[in-house]
Amino acid sequence: NENESALYTHPPLVENSWIAGTYPPYPVQPGDHFLADIGCLAHFTNCQVEFMLAYLPAGADPVILGRWQEQYDQKMTRVDVDLSSLAGQTIQLILTVRSQGDSGQAGAFWLVPQIRR
């Protein structure tokens, strides 16, 4: 049980489904990191998903920053992505969860997703 901010995600109930959120433009500064804890929600015991963090540079195609495979194991994975190489650019972050198995069991979360300097 957590009482912190989280994004509950569940792709549509079809094979090979995904759900994504694109965030407003953000000017990256030196030392910025994207941080979150990710995992499968309780009671989704057959959860198998792929988390993906990408960014959308101004006027360009998305660029993948990281991918993480998760399954139900009652554990969280800490994600810490250094954004320093993008300092000076304005980007839009894209958080995606893709079902890797039974889409009805793809209940997943991003716990306290944030950018920290």
C-alpha positions as MATLAB code, in Angstrom:
seq = 'NENESALYTHPPLVENSWIAGTYPPYPVQPGDHFLADIGCLAHFTNCQVEFMLAYLPAGADPVILGRWQEQYDQKMTRVDVDLSSLAGQTIQLILTVRSQGDSGQAGAFWLVPQIRR';
ca = [
       0.000    0.000    0.000;
       1.279    3.441   -0.952;
      -0.139    6.908   -0.400;
       2.121    8.658   -2.893;
       1.292    9.882   -6.390;
       1.141    7.129   -8.971;
       0.039    6.607  -12.545;
      -2.143    3.504  -12.814;
      -1.900    2.180  -16.350;
      -3.770   -0.602  -18.082;
      -3.502   -1.113  -21.832;
      -6.724   -1.893  -23.738;
      -8.042   -5.463  -23.503;
      -6.727   -6.574  -26.901;
      -3.613   -8.497  -27.942;
      -0.357   -6.477  -28.162;
      -1.971   -3.391  -26.685;
      -0.287   -0.379  -25.116;
      -1.066    2.870  -23.347;
       1.054    6.023  -23.404;
       1.057    9.514  -21.988;
       2.872   12.432  -23.645;
       3.720   15.302  -21.352;
       3.997   19.045  -22.045;
       7.269   20.488  -23.355;
       9.994   20.631  -20.729;
      13.344   22.496  -20.950;
      16.004   20.035  -19.741;
      18.700   21.426  -17.476;
      22.082   19.976  -16.485;
      21.762   17.336  -13.782;
      18.113   16.467  -14.500;
      17.076   12.853  -13.902;
      13.781   11.092  -14.566;
      12.911    8.971  -11.517;
      10.103    6.501  -10.823;
       9.422    3.125   -9.281;
       7.614    0.758  -11.636;
       5.866   -2.573  -11.259;
       2.709   -4.638  -11.534;
      -0.276   -3.941   -9.325;
      -1.434   -6.314   -6.607;
      -4.044   -8.855   -7.766;
      -2.683   -8.812  -11.353;
      -0.754  -12.027  -10.696;
      -0.237  -12.848  -14.392;
       0.991   -9.352  -15.245;
       3.736   -9.187  -17.883;
       4.432   -5.739  -19.291;
       7.128   -3.607  -20.848;
       7.638   -0.073  -19.563;
       9.216    2.425  -21.939;
      10.485    5.961  -21.419;
      10.998    8.039  -24.555;
      11.156   11.689  -25.464;
       9.885   13.733  -28.342;
      12.388   16.372  -29.426;
      10.952   19.495  -31.061;
      10.123   18.635  -34.678;
      11.557   15.097  -34.597;
      10.564   11.458  -34.064;
      10.472    9.898  -30.575;
      13.761    8.684  -29.069;
      13.746    5.784  -26.591;
      15.604    6.415  -23.329;
      14.934    3.064  -21.671;
      12.874   -0.130  -21.576;
      12.117   -2.344  -18.595;
      10.396   -5.742  -18.512;
       8.196   -6.321  -15.457;
       6.122   -9.220  -14.204;
       4.114   -9.701  -11.060;
       6.601  -10.426   -8.285;
       5.439   -8.075   -5.504;
       8.541   -5.923   -6.107;
       9.207   -2.542   -7.673;
      12.035   -1.537   -9.991;
      13.722    1.835   -9.502;
      14.113    3.758  -12.757;
      16.730    6.530  -12.798;
      17.483    7.990  -16.226;
      20.076   10.749  -16.494;
      18.754   13.448  -18.843;
      21.936   15.583  -18.710;
      22.870   14.791  -22.312;
      19.651   16.590  -23.352;
      20.426   19.793  -21.381;
      19.442   22.880  -23.337;
      16.779   21.041  -25.345;
      13.034   21.303  -24.869;
      11.493   17.842  -24.972;
       8.244   16.035  -24.249;
       8.525   12.842  -22.210;
       6.459    9.824  -23.250;
       5.650    7.090  -20.707;
       4.375    3.851  -22.264;
       3.251    0.476  -20.906;
       2.846   -2.406  -23.370;
       1.129   -5.705  -22.584;
       3.426   -8.707  -23.018;
       0.881  -11.389  -22.174;
      -2.752  -11.483  -21.096;
      -3.858   -7.865  -21.600;
      -6.511   -8.328  -18.917;
      -3.653   -8.822  -16.431;
      -1.563   -5.823  -17.548;
      -2.270   -3.612  -14.519;
       0.904   -1.609  -13.948;
       2.083    1.556  -12.215;
       4.617    4.377  -12.345;
       5.070    5.394   -8.686;
       5.998    9.063   -8.117;
       7.249    9.723  -11.662;
       9.272   12.937  -11.572;
      12.188   14.944  -12.865;
      14.694   15.826  -10.198;
      17.833   17.909  -10.354;
];
